[in-house]
XYZ file of C-alpha atoms in Angstrom:
723
model
C 12.685 -12.825 -10.823
C 15.396 -13.908 -13.248
C 16.519 -17.223 -11.798
C 17.991 -18.251 -15.127
C 21.191 -16.370 -14.452
C 23.930 -18.351 -12.672
C 26.048 -16.484 -10.168
C 29.780 -17.112 -9.935
C 30.932 -20.537 -8.822
C 34.177 -21.625 -7.232
C 35.177 -23.546 -10.385
C 38.544 -22.796 -11.942
C 38.835 -21.229 -15.377
C 39.500 -23.591 -18.279
C 41.608 -21.388 -20.549
C 43.781 -18.300 -20.690
C 40.978 -16.457 -22.475
C 38.986 -16.542 -19.233
C 41.761 -14.996 -17.142
C 40.303 -11.945 -15.358
C 43.114 -11.561 -12.840
C 45.975 -11.020 -15.308
C 47.824 -14.117 -14.106
C 48.543 -15.526 -17.543
C 51.997 -13.795 -17.653
C 52.847 -15.544 -14.380
C 51.619 -18.881 -15.771
C 53.754 -18.385 -18.863
C 56.901 -17.648 -16.811
C 56.381 -20.795 -14.737
C 55.839 -22.757 -17.941
C 59.062 -21.349 -19.403
C 60.955 -22.678 -16.402
C 59.295 -26.077 -16.748
C 60.230 -26.181 -20.431
C 63.890 -25.741 -19.509
C 63.768 -29.048 -17.615
C 62.943 -30.955 -20.808
C 64.978 -34.092 -21.586
C 66.660 -33.939 -18.177
C 66.282 -35.568 -14.763
C 62.973 -35.406 -12.955
C 62.248 -32.017 -11.389
C 59.551 -31.183 -8.858
C 57.984 -27.732 -9.180
C 55.622 -26.235 -6.627
C 52.800 -23.725 -6.821
C 51.806 -22.485 -3.390
C 49.039 -20.127 -2.397
C 46.186 -19.855 0.132
C 43.045 -21.895 -0.244
C 40.746 -20.374 -2.812
C 43.383 -18.062 -4.276
C 43.124 -19.463 -7.816
C 45.950 -22.030 -8.001
C 43.956 -24.506 -10.096
C 43.177 -21.811 -12.645
C 46.910 -21.137 -13.032
C 47.550 -24.878 -13.423
C 44.978 -24.953 -16.217
C 46.758 -22.102 -17.990
C 50.125 -23.855 -17.663
C 48.579 -27.011 -19.092
C 47.109 -25.033 -21.986
C 50.484 -23.525 -22.876
C 52.201 -26.923 -22.790
C 49.559 -28.844 -24.712
C 48.788 -26.223 -27.355
C 52.154 -24.580 -27.919
C 54.447 -27.518 -27.123
C 52.338 -30.517 -28.087
C 55.174 -32.211 -29.986
C 57.479 -32.374 -26.979
C 55.227 -32.350 -23.891
C 52.300 -34.279 -22.444
C 50.433 -33.389 -19.244
C 48.466 -35.572 -16.875
C 46.562 -34.792 -13.685
C 47.076 -37.008 -10.668
C 44.414 -36.801 -7.939
C 45.914 -38.446 -4.835
C 43.067 -37.715 -2.432
C 40.685 -39.900 -4.460
C 42.658 -43.056 -3.567
C 41.369 -45.189 -0.696
C 44.793 -46.090 0.762
C 48.523 -45.770 0.177
C 48.914 -48.889 -2.075
C 45.991 -47.738 -4.231
C 47.543 -44.285 -4.391
C 50.797 -45.794 -5.719
C 48.929 -47.770 -8.348
C 46.999 -44.689 -9.486
C 50.257 -42.765 -9.580
C 51.882 -45.191 -12.020
C 48.765 -45.441 -14.125
C 48.667 -41.636 -14.368
C 52.253 -41.544 -15.655
C 51.521 -44.382 -18.078
C 48.510 -42.560 -19.509
C 50.749 -39.640 -20.498
C 53.309 -41.744 -22.384
C 52.706 -41.465 -26.145
C 52.075 -44.694 -28.076
C 53.094 -43.397 -31.485
C 56.388 -45.329 -31.248
C 57.589 -48.647 -29.854
C 59.450 -47.048 -26.972
C 56.274 -45.450 -25.688
C 54.363 -48.736 -25.920
C 57.118 -50.543 -24.046
C 57.191 -47.843 -21.366
C 53.440 -48.185 -20.800
C 53.683 -51.967 -20.496
C 56.605 -51.759 -18.115
C 54.762 -49.228 -15.937
C 51.719 -51.500 -15.807
C 53.843 -54.517 -14.832
C 55.660 -52.494 -12.176
C 52.499 -51.406 -10.352
C 52.429 -54.330 -7.827
C 56.127 -53.991 -7.077
C 55.827 -50.220 -6.767
C 52.897 -50.630 -4.375
C 54.896 -52.979 -2.170
C 57.936 -50.750 -2.462
C 55.950 -47.689 -1.401
C 54.254 -49.596 1.401
C 57.413 -50.750 3.179
C 59.558 -47.651 2.821
C 59.705 -46.184 6.292
C 60.301 -42.629 7.373
C 63.847 -43.448 8.396
C 64.768 -44.640 4.896
C 63.100 -41.670 3.268
C 64.864 -39.275 5.565
C 68.197 -40.998 4.949
C 68.079 -41.197 1.196
C 65.640 -38.558 0.014
C 67.257 -35.660 -1.745
C 70.545 -37.398 -2.525
C 71.670 -37.621 -6.096
C 71.588 -41.170 -7.383
C 69.248 -42.283 -4.654
C 67.995 -45.364 -6.471
C 71.483 -46.619 -7.154
C 72.719 -45.975 -3.630
C 69.595 -47.220 -1.894
C 68.741 -50.069 -4.222
C 70.218 -52.832 -2.100
C 68.645 -51.526 1.096
C 65.257 -51.140 -0.603
C 65.242 -54.628 -2.086
C 66.237 -56.033 1.294
C 63.466 -54.021 2.975
C 60.906 -55.347 0.507
C 62.071 -58.907 1.080
C 62.197 -58.610 4.855
C 59.151 -56.467 5.636
C 56.366 -57.707 3.385
C 54.895 -61.107 2.939
C 52.115 -59.765 0.764
C 54.314 -59.307 -2.281
C 56.504 -61.813 -4.054
C 58.328 -61.289 -7.285
C 56.834 -62.775 -10.410
C 58.696 -66.117 -11.078
C 58.386 -65.467 -14.793
C 59.979 -62.073 -14.422
C 62.286 -62.242 -11.399
C 64.023 -58.897 -11.944
C 63.725 -56.807 -8.771
C 61.938 -53.451 -8.670
C 65.147 -51.451 -9.093
C 65.908 -53.192 -12.390
C 62.360 -52.573 -13.545
C 62.680 -48.929 -12.586
C 65.804 -48.575 -14.734
C 64.098 -50.216 -17.701
C 61.065 -47.933 -17.337
C 63.246 -44.835 -17.127
C 65.119 -45.847 -20.284
C 61.887 -46.545 -22.173
C 60.359 -43.226 -21.180
C 63.480 -41.381 -22.216
C 63.502 -43.091 -25.589
C 59.789 -42.398 -26.139
C 60.784 -38.820 -26.970
C 58.219 -36.863 -24.930
C 58.443 -34.944 -21.696
C 55.711 -35.527 -19.143
C 54.380 -33.050 -16.586
C 52.375 -34.683 -13.801
C 50.126 -32.069 -12.169
C 49.198 -32.848 -8.562
C 46.517 -30.451 -7.334
C 45.077 -30.048 -3.832
C 48.039 -31.614 -2.085
C 46.835 -29.821 1.046
C 43.711 -31.996 1.210
C 45.693 -35.055 2.269
C 46.188 -36.521 5.724
C 49.720 -37.073 6.967
C 50.118 -40.686 5.722
C 48.659 -39.795 2.345
C 50.860 -36.732 2.047
C 54.043 -38.692 2.780
C 52.973 -41.383 0.296
C 52.625 -38.805 -2.471
C 55.972 -37.256 -1.656
C 57.637 -40.686 -1.634
C 56.031 -41.443 -4.982
C 57.171 -38.179 -6.529
C 60.743 -38.293 -5.271
C 61.360 -42.092 -5.329
C 58.869 -44.147 -7.319
C 58.368 -41.615 -10.093
C 61.782 -40.116 -10.451
C 62.123 -40.963 -14.110
C 64.097 -38.831 -16.514
C 61.812 -36.532 -18.570
C 58.957 -36.992 -16.037
C 58.447 -33.800 -14.055
C 55.953 -32.754 -11.396
C 54.003 -29.659 -10.521
C 52.555 -29.783 -7.008
C 49.854 -27.313 -5.957
C 49.244 -26.657 -2.277
C 48.661 -24.191 0.521
C 52.097 -23.841 2.072
C 50.842 -23.280 5.617
C 48.480 -26.262 5.547
C 51.071 -28.703 4.176
C 53.602 -27.637 6.793
C 51.012 -28.066 9.550
C 50.319 -31.615 8.348
C 54.016 -32.456 8.076
C 54.583 -31.286 11.640
C 52.269 -34.052 12.862
C 54.397 -36.798 11.275
C 57.173 -38.772 12.961
C 59.496 -37.321 10.373
C 59.121 -33.722 11.621
C 58.344 -34.609 15.243
C 56.324 -31.393 15.785
C 59.241 -29.197 14.735
C 58.318 -26.519 12.164
C 61.882 -26.199 10.862
C 62.108 -29.956 10.140
C 58.744 -29.840 8.341
C 59.910 -26.954 6.175
C 63.257 -28.600 5.454
C 61.457 -31.755 4.321
C 59.155 -29.780 2.008
C 62.173 -27.998 0.539
C 63.752 -31.395 -0.237
C 60.637 -32.453 -2.107
C 59.967 -29.261 -4.064
C 63.017 -28.043 -5.908
C 61.434 -25.027 -7.593
C 58.635 -23.504 -5.503
C 56.615 -20.694 -7.069
C 54.445 -18.462 -4.896
C 51.126 -17.512 -6.506
C 50.967 -13.700 -6.804
C 48.502 -12.249 -4.287
C 45.183 -10.911 -5.466
C 45.628 -7.274 -6.512
C 43.352 -4.667 -4.953
C 41.905 -3.736 -8.328
C 41.176 -7.369 -9.141
C 39.568 -7.959 -5.766
C 37.403 -4.872 -6.148
C 36.412 -5.875 -9.671
C 35.480 -9.442 -8.704
C 33.509 -8.173 -5.722
C 31.661 -5.680 -7.907
C 30.944 -8.302 -10.561
C 29.533 -10.718 -8.003
C 27.428 -8.023 -6.340
C 26.035 -6.784 -9.645
C 25.260 -10.334 -10.725
C 23.401 -10.938 -7.464
C 21.497 -7.670 -7.911
C 20.595 -8.524 -11.491
C 19.572 -12.057 -10.543
C 17.228 -10.692 -7.871
C 16.157 -7.658 -9.902
C 17.571 -5.172 -7.412
C 18.521 -1.601 -8.299
C 22.009 -0.641 -7.086
C 22.080 2.832 -8.615
C 22.605 5.703 -6.209
C 19.966 8.379 -5.576
C 22.742 10.968 -5.395
C 26.065 11.444 -7.069
C 28.449 11.442 -4.144
C 27.742 8.450 -1.879
C 29.723 5.218 -2.092
C 27.955 2.713 -4.278
C 27.161 -0.716 -2.750
C 30.235 -2.472 -4.156
C 32.634 0.253 -3.001
C 30.976 0.363 0.415
C 31.279 -3.401 0.955
C 34.865 -3.330 -0.302
C 35.680 -0.607 2.227
C 34.112 -2.558 5.095
C 35.784 -5.925 4.415
C 37.643 -7.136 7.536
C 41.203 -8.381 6.993
C 41.049 -7.358 3.363
C 44.614 -8.514 2.685
C 43.551 -12.109 3.432
C 40.553 -12.127 1.103
C 40.689 -14.667 -1.725
C 38.515 -15.348 -4.753
C 36.939 -18.247 -2.897
C 36.170 -15.898 -0.004
C 34.293 -13.577 -2.351
C 32.419 -16.334 -4.172
C 31.455 -18.082 -0.953
C 30.258 -14.776 0.503
C 27.953 -14.002 -2.395
C 26.695 -17.568 -2.650
C 25.485 -17.167 0.931
C 24.057 -13.700 0.235
C 22.127 -15.230 -2.649
C 20.770 -17.903 -0.297
C 19.700 -15.283 2.258
C 17.941 -13.142 -0.346
C 16.225 -16.194 -1.806
C 14.926 -17.407 1.555
C 13.783 -14.053 2.935
C 12.892 -12.212 -0.260
C 14.961 -10.044 -2.570
C 13.140 -6.817 -1.742
C 12.772 -7.570 1.954
C 16.417 -6.981 2.897
C 18.991 -4.318 2.208
C 21.605 -5.840 -0.108
C 24.593 -4.160 1.560
C 23.415 -5.006 5.078
C 22.726 -8.604 4.030
C 26.264 -8.856 2.646
C 27.991 -7.320 5.670
C 26.011 -9.488 8.081
C 26.861 -12.580 6.007
C 30.550 -11.757 6.424
C 30.051 -11.985 10.179
C 27.996 -15.179 9.926
C 30.599 -16.976 7.806
C 33.828 -15.817 9.393
C 32.832 -14.836 12.948
C 29.829 -17.010 13.860
C 30.100 -16.491 17.628
C 29.889 -12.723 17.249
C 27.054 -13.100 14.737
C 25.046 -15.258 17.163
C 25.503 -12.643 19.888
C 23.945 -9.777 17.910
C 20.273 -10.629 18.668
C 21.166 -10.539 22.369
C 22.499 -7.002 21.891
C 19.501 -5.803 19.913
C 18.588 -2.837 22.132
C 22.144 -1.590 22.280
C 22.678 -2.014 18.539
C 19.462 -0.221 17.622
C 20.097 2.648 20.008
C 17.378 1.975 22.591
C 18.203 3.404 26.021
C 15.736 1.177 27.847
C 18.567 -0.673 29.546
C 20.501 2.367 30.650
C 23.563 4.055 29.215
C 24.767 3.123 25.727
C 27.786 0.852 25.420
C 30.973 2.879 24.989
C 33.291 2.343 22.049
C 35.942 0.558 24.090
C 33.315 -1.754 25.577
C 32.168 -2.654 22.082
C 35.732 -3.620 21.236
C 35.893 -5.815 24.321
C 32.613 -7.455 23.361
C 33.911 -8.130 19.853
C 37.173 -9.516 21.196
C 35.330 -11.790 23.607
C 33.311 -13.418 20.842
C 36.109 -13.675 18.287
C 38.979 -14.821 20.557
C 41.183 -11.907 19.519
C 42.639 -9.067 21.560
C 40.733 -5.768 21.907
C 43.641 -3.899 20.296
C 43.986 -6.370 17.417
C 43.442 -4.799 13.953
C 40.727 -7.373 13.297
C 38.771 -6.045 16.277
C 38.869 -2.561 14.770
C 37.773 -3.919 11.387
C 34.791 -5.690 12.954
C 33.881 -2.640 15.020
C 33.823 -0.564 11.836
C 31.599 -3.179 10.215
C 29.171 -3.027 13.163
C 29.117 0.766 12.915
C 28.184 0.426 9.246
C 25.323 -1.929 10.112
C 24.140 -0.087 13.223
C 24.770 3.679 12.976
C 23.344 4.347 16.446
C 26.071 2.535 18.370
C 28.794 4.590 20.026
C 31.194 5.787 17.345
C 34.937 5.688 17.867
C 36.636 8.897 16.629
C 39.393 6.918 14.908
C 37.115 4.395 13.191
C 35.239 5.613 10.123
C 32.122 3.984 8.682
C 30.500 6.298 6.126
C 26.784 6.866 6.558
C 24.432 5.351 4.014
C 20.699 5.321 3.428
C 18.352 2.632 2.240
C 15.161 0.757 2.987
C 14.751 -2.492 4.943
C 17.903 -1.709 6.962
C 18.909 -4.054 9.756
C 19.218 -0.994 12.002
C 15.441 -0.496 11.716
C 13.623 -2.257 14.549
C 10.915 -3.390 12.110
C 13.451 -5.280 9.986
C 16.068 -6.506 12.459
C 14.547 -9.950 13.117
C 14.258 -11.046 9.514
C 18.041 -10.832 9.025
C 18.483 -13.661 11.513
C 15.335 -15.707 10.847
C 16.171 -16.676 7.234
C 12.513 -16.045 6.474
C 9.872 -13.419 7.126
C 9.211 -13.750 10.889
C 5.770 -14.880 11.986
C 4.521 -11.435 13.051
C 6.242 -9.668 10.183
C 4.971 -9.116 6.657
C 6.979 -9.124 3.454
C 7.609 -5.737 1.870
C 6.986 -7.281 -1.519
C 3.656 -8.644 -0.298
C 2.716 -5.193 1.001
C 3.535 -3.549 -2.315
C 1.712 -6.228 -4.283
C -1.416 -6.026 -2.109
C -1.341 -2.229 -2.009
C -1.062 -2.138 -5.796
C -4.067 -4.452 -5.986
C -5.992 -2.212 -3.573
C -5.193 0.966 -5.495
C -6.089 -0.697 -8.783
C -9.335 -2.422 -7.782
C -10.432 -0.624 -4.625
C -10.517 -3.953 -2.742
C -8.061 -6.172 -0.929
C -6.906 -9.402 -2.554
C -8.264 -12.642 -1.121
C -6.620 -13.716 2.158
C -4.879 -10.359 2.463
C -1.935 -10.355 4.845
C -2.256 -6.601 5.313
C -5.842 -7.029 6.539
C -4.628 -9.673 8.996
C -2.129 -7.142 10.327
C -4.686 -4.322 10.513
C -6.954 -6.463 12.651
C -4.102 -7.516 14.949
C -3.157 -4.724 17.354
C 0.346 -6.158 17.739
C 1.017 -6.151 13.999
C -0.614 -2.885 12.913
C 2.404 -0.696 13.373
C 4.606 -2.940 11.262
C 2.018 -2.964 8.476
C 1.735 0.834 8.623
C 5.505 1.253 8.282
C 5.536 -1.050 5.255
C 2.577 0.711 3.603
C 4.192 4.072 4.264
C 7.201 2.940 2.235
C 4.977 2.517 -0.816
C 3.094 5.823 -0.916
C 4.774 6.543 -4.241
C 2.003 4.400 -5.751
C -0.606 7.013 -4.784
C 0.404 9.603 -7.388
C -0.648 7.313 -10.243
C -3.987 6.320 -8.673
C -7.376 7.737 -9.589
C -9.332 9.813 -7.007
C -12.012 7.155 -6.726
C -9.586 4.306 -6.060
C -7.593 6.400 -3.572
C -10.781 7.141 -1.637
C -11.775 3.467 -1.708
C -8.301 2.460 -0.524
C -8.476 4.900 2.401
C -11.854 3.455 3.405
C -10.596 -0.121 3.131
C -7.716 0.657 5.498
C -9.659 2.806 7.975
C -12.562 0.418 8.447
C -10.237 -2.269 9.812
C -8.912 0.068 12.520
C -10.366 0.907 15.926
C -13.660 2.749 15.248
C -13.076 4.925 18.318
C -9.957 6.332 16.746
C -7.323 5.123 19.210
C -5.426 3.220 16.509
C -5.606 6.262 14.265
C -4.590 8.700 16.978
C -1.892 6.712 18.724
C -0.866 4.516 15.802
C -0.058 7.436 13.479
C -2.271 6.038 10.735
C -2.873 9.484 9.300
C 0.620 9.130 7.774
C -0.978 6.644 5.395
C -4.611 7.776 5.261
C -4.024 11.508 4.845
C -2.021 11.116 1.597
C -4.721 8.813 0.216
C -7.715 10.979 1.189
C -6.126 14.336 0.356
C -4.987 13.035 -3.037
C -8.487 11.731 -3.747
C -10.093 15.046 -2.805
C -7.562 17.334 -4.464
C -7.505 15.443 -7.771
C -11.280 15.009 -8.017
C -12.641 16.446 -11.228
C -15.203 18.803 -9.652
C -15.988 20.442 -6.319
C -19.056 18.238 -5.944
C -17.001 15.105 -6.603
C -14.447 16.169 -3.982
C -17.218 16.909 -1.472
C -18.805 13.530 -2.162
C -15.506 11.770 -1.407
C -15.105 13.633 1.897
C -18.722 13.125 3.002
C -18.687 9.436 2.094
C -15.511 8.906 4.080
C -17.076 10.623 7.096
C -20.231 8.483 6.811
C -18.305 5.243 6.446
C -15.720 5.616 9.216
C -17.319 8.164 11.537
C -16.394 11.661 12.601
C -13.676 10.600 15.048
C -11.743 8.611 12.430
C -12.266 11.303 9.814
C -10.942 14.020 12.092
C -7.974 11.871 13.092
C -7.161 11.313 9.418
C -7.308 15.028 8.587
C -5.869 16.332 11.865
C -2.308 15.181 11.194
C -1.279 16.324 7.712
C 1.900 14.537 6.669
C 2.889 17.153 4.105
C 2.053 20.748 3.270
C -0.437 21.094 0.471
C -0.120 23.799 -2.175
C -2.505 26.716 -1.560
C -4.895 25.609 -4.302
C -5.088 22.049 -2.970
C -5.530 23.298 0.587
C -8.458 25.417 -0.544
C -9.998 22.386 -2.297
C -9.604 20.317 0.855
C -11.279 22.973 3.045
C -14.138 23.369 0.595
C -14.726 19.628 0.329
C -14.688 19.190 4.135
C -16.757 22.288 4.943
C -19.620 20.265 6.429
C -17.184 18.251 8.556
C -15.595 21.461 9.798
C -19.049 22.829 10.626
C -19.911 19.655 12.513
C -16.734 19.885 14.552
C -17.350 23.567 15.242
C -20.849 22.872 16.565
C -19.605 20.069 18.822
C -16.885 22.306 20.266
C -19.348 25.136 20.966
C -21.670 22.638 22.607
C -18.854 21.364 24.805
C -17.787 24.898 25.759
C -21.285 25.964 26.760
C -22.974 22.825 28.103
C -22.252 20.805 31.212
C -22.698 17.191 30.137
C -21.770 13.915 31.858
C -18.473 12.315 30.933
C -20.085 9.582 28.809
C -21.889 12.153 26.656
C -18.794 14.333 26.265
C -16.387 11.518 25.296
C -15.035 12.098 21.804
C -16.956 15.374 21.492
C -14.886 17.743 23.618
C -12.867 20.651 22.413
C -9.717 18.714 23.285
C -10.881 15.826 21.069
C -10.470 18.114 18.068
C -7.470 20.181 19.182
C -5.234 18.934 16.336
C -7.954 19.393 13.733
C -8.761 22.986 14.622
C -6.798 25.334 12.383
C -6.440 29.080 12.858
C -9.477 29.782 10.727
C -11.626 27.587 12.987
C -10.152 29.093 16.167
C -10.923 32.536 14.863
C -14.511 31.474 14.294
C -14.712 30.027 17.820
C -13.311 33.210 19.344
C -15.859 35.260 17.442
C -18.704 33.114 18.755
C -17.608 32.939 22.408
C -16.730 36.635 22.743
C -20.410 37.777 22.963
C -21.071 35.076 25.539
C -18.269 36.413 27.732
C -19.438 39.999 27.317
C -23.038 39.142 28.242
C -21.908 37.137 31.267
C -23.604 34.028 29.862
C -20.274 32.310 30.570
C -16.923 33.170 32.129
C -13.346 32.636 31.145
C -13.059 30.050 33.905
C -16.065 28.177 32.509
C -14.280 27.990 29.198
C -10.926 27.157 30.794
C -12.464 24.159 32.593
C -13.115 22.539 29.211
C -9.371 22.534 28.577
C -8.703 20.276 31.563
C -8.280 16.794 30.143
C -9.104 13.542 31.883
C -7.649 10.028 31.644
C -11.091 8.586 32.209
C -14.284 9.557 34.036
C -12.542 9.277 37.405
C -9.079 10.730 36.731
C -8.009 14.348 36.092
C -5.050 14.740 33.723
C -3.835 18.300 33.012
C -4.775 21.823 31.957
C -3.903 22.529 28.292
C -3.001 26.189 28.548
C -1.549 26.378 25.019
C -4.958 25.483 23.563
C -6.902 27.709 25.956
C -4.727 30.633 24.841
C -5.895 30.084 21.261
C -9.461 30.677 22.433
C -8.796 33.331 25.087
C -5.542 35.216 24.421
C -3.288 35.539 27.445
C -3.474 39.292 27.512
C -7.260 38.989 27.915
C -7.214 36.753 30.979
C -9.385 38.047 33.839
C -7.652 36.938 37.020
C -10.225 38.868 39.057
C -12.833 36.341 37.961
C -10.928 33.488 39.556
C -12.311 32.133 42.862
C -10.477 32.790 46.094
C -7.363 30.662 46.207
C -7.874 27.484 48.180
C -4.679 25.829 49.445
C -6.359 22.509 50.079
C -5.350 19.695 47.698
C -7.600 19.237 44.688
C -9.335 15.900 44.329
C -7.937 14.550 41.050
C -10.509 11.748 40.918
C -13.402 14.203 40.551
C -13.944 15.044 36.862
C -17.016 17.253 37.359
C -17.106 20.686 35.756
C -16.886 22.323 39.210
C -13.686 20.472 40.067
C -12.190 21.084 36.628
C -12.714 24.821 37.232
C -10.594 24.556 40.385
C -7.850 22.763 38.430
C -7.941 25.409 35.694
C -7.918 28.302 38.199
C -4.890 26.891 39.994
C -3.006 26.390 36.730
C -3.843 29.914 35.516
C -2.560 31.450 38.772
C 0.729 29.570 38.385
C 1.125 30.740 34.797
C 0.236 34.326 35.699
C 2.745 34.249 38.552
C 5.464 33.150 36.159
C 4.567 35.969 33.816
C 4.852 38.493 36.613
C 8.174 37.039 37.745
C 9.587 37.307 34.231
C 8.521 40.940 34.006
């Protein structure tokens, strides 16, 4: 697995050359507006957009344009307010950030830096004592520092005992501010202070930054670009005493702070689809998964996921990156080839964004997988109510419909709403398969499960060497009756390996599997193991170099696993063989066919106890007997009927099956007809009808004749009624 490839991170781009969303024209227009503020009073610009929408990347592009194309007239500096421990520290860091951007290539710049450094304590005290009332009164007015100077100095003197003016430099903060502003202006450079992630701040921190930007840092030629999620900042402002839980006051305050707000353009559909496809293909490449389609008309994985995205208009870049980070984690923990990539992605959407609904899915397993064990299936409207209940939205909300469509995509057997479309798709390891459902929620291969990759690896080893690898997990499953079926399903998904295997190794593989199953054939018969063993054995026989080699393979298999297992393997062909291969198979198994024929004749003509008949009755071989063998049986029993050595009823009794030695089951008329055609039935040979109940615990030949006679009369009566 190629773990050297890094999937996409949430990091911003560092230059315009990396712009994949065609936002550089927007960044340039914003920069053009910032450039127009040069040499003038301080201006606050804003860049708003949802979390994860790419604001920082746009800020980086704006910085690049300023620093590379306007380096002689502009300097940029990033201020990170949320890294400060408290409001005074934040004020200090704010002034230091501005100072770091002042050029020192002339005396004015050096003076400005020194003045900013000396003003830090006063600015901290100034910022600390300014109350909401003062901010609300003065903020936004032209000439605020001049008008408010006296009130501010008085507030500093009255409200703080922690700060005292330097005796060697007794000028108050307002005078210092004027000197700093003059020095910065004379330094000859414009400064853009970029404040990112404003929406990370708590209410006190947020107000401190806004005070700093609009009061403490309102120097000519120093401008600000604030980046934030508009909705989040307004929510925080509403909690302050300034807004007093009134949305309109919060918005009015933000409008006073930010003079030129720019809204980040929303993610275009084409860009979203491209980023989603890139992430999905990177995940597939990282985990060595093939996303090519087996046909030319189905939706490919990226298009399918894009179609199924709930609330697509609210999806951001961060949403996509976070989604595929989590998909990568899921594939890594469970196994890349042990999950369906599309299903893993769709389920991860639910886990991240709708965890309550996600946690409910295992409880709805039967309904999702289409089992009717609990009664009627859940109707479409009930599914919507269930979704609404676990997502706290209304049943008729568009999100409910989106999530219902997503569930339909994951679980095709749930009730489909005529107005909700989820295109069908195929694939292996689907969550809608009962054998795979659990692993999607376990974040590992469940205890009683077995990895598909492990199955393929061990099966490859078996087909290459003729033996199982040490500590084989498949062998553990074969010897555990509760795990056999799951192992068979997984092996069945890898039968493509058989075509490249030699006859000898195929035969050895079939033996290795069969010998770990029930020797009496119940696992083979009721566990459908011929779906695996028949392809192996038939391939071995049909590709053997000579007739003798093919016969040797068949005879060895019969000797190793017994007649019952051999017949069960050959009785359920999983695919039709070409005529030539079918002839080879019949020739190679001629002795087995003869053995079965002799046992059937013996059963038809000999009354043996139940224990001696078990596994050797005509009904034991009913699925193995082909028309050629039935024809041979008819030819051999016909003289017996004509010579009165046996009767049709004697033969019919052998077609009454039993559950055990004390329990009658049923009369298999469809098989009896293959031996004695219906038009040849002799009803006159039936005993006089007895209306007394038949004892179904008596499995003797005499009682089985009574059961057969009664069944034949019923069938004959139906025939007469139909005529």
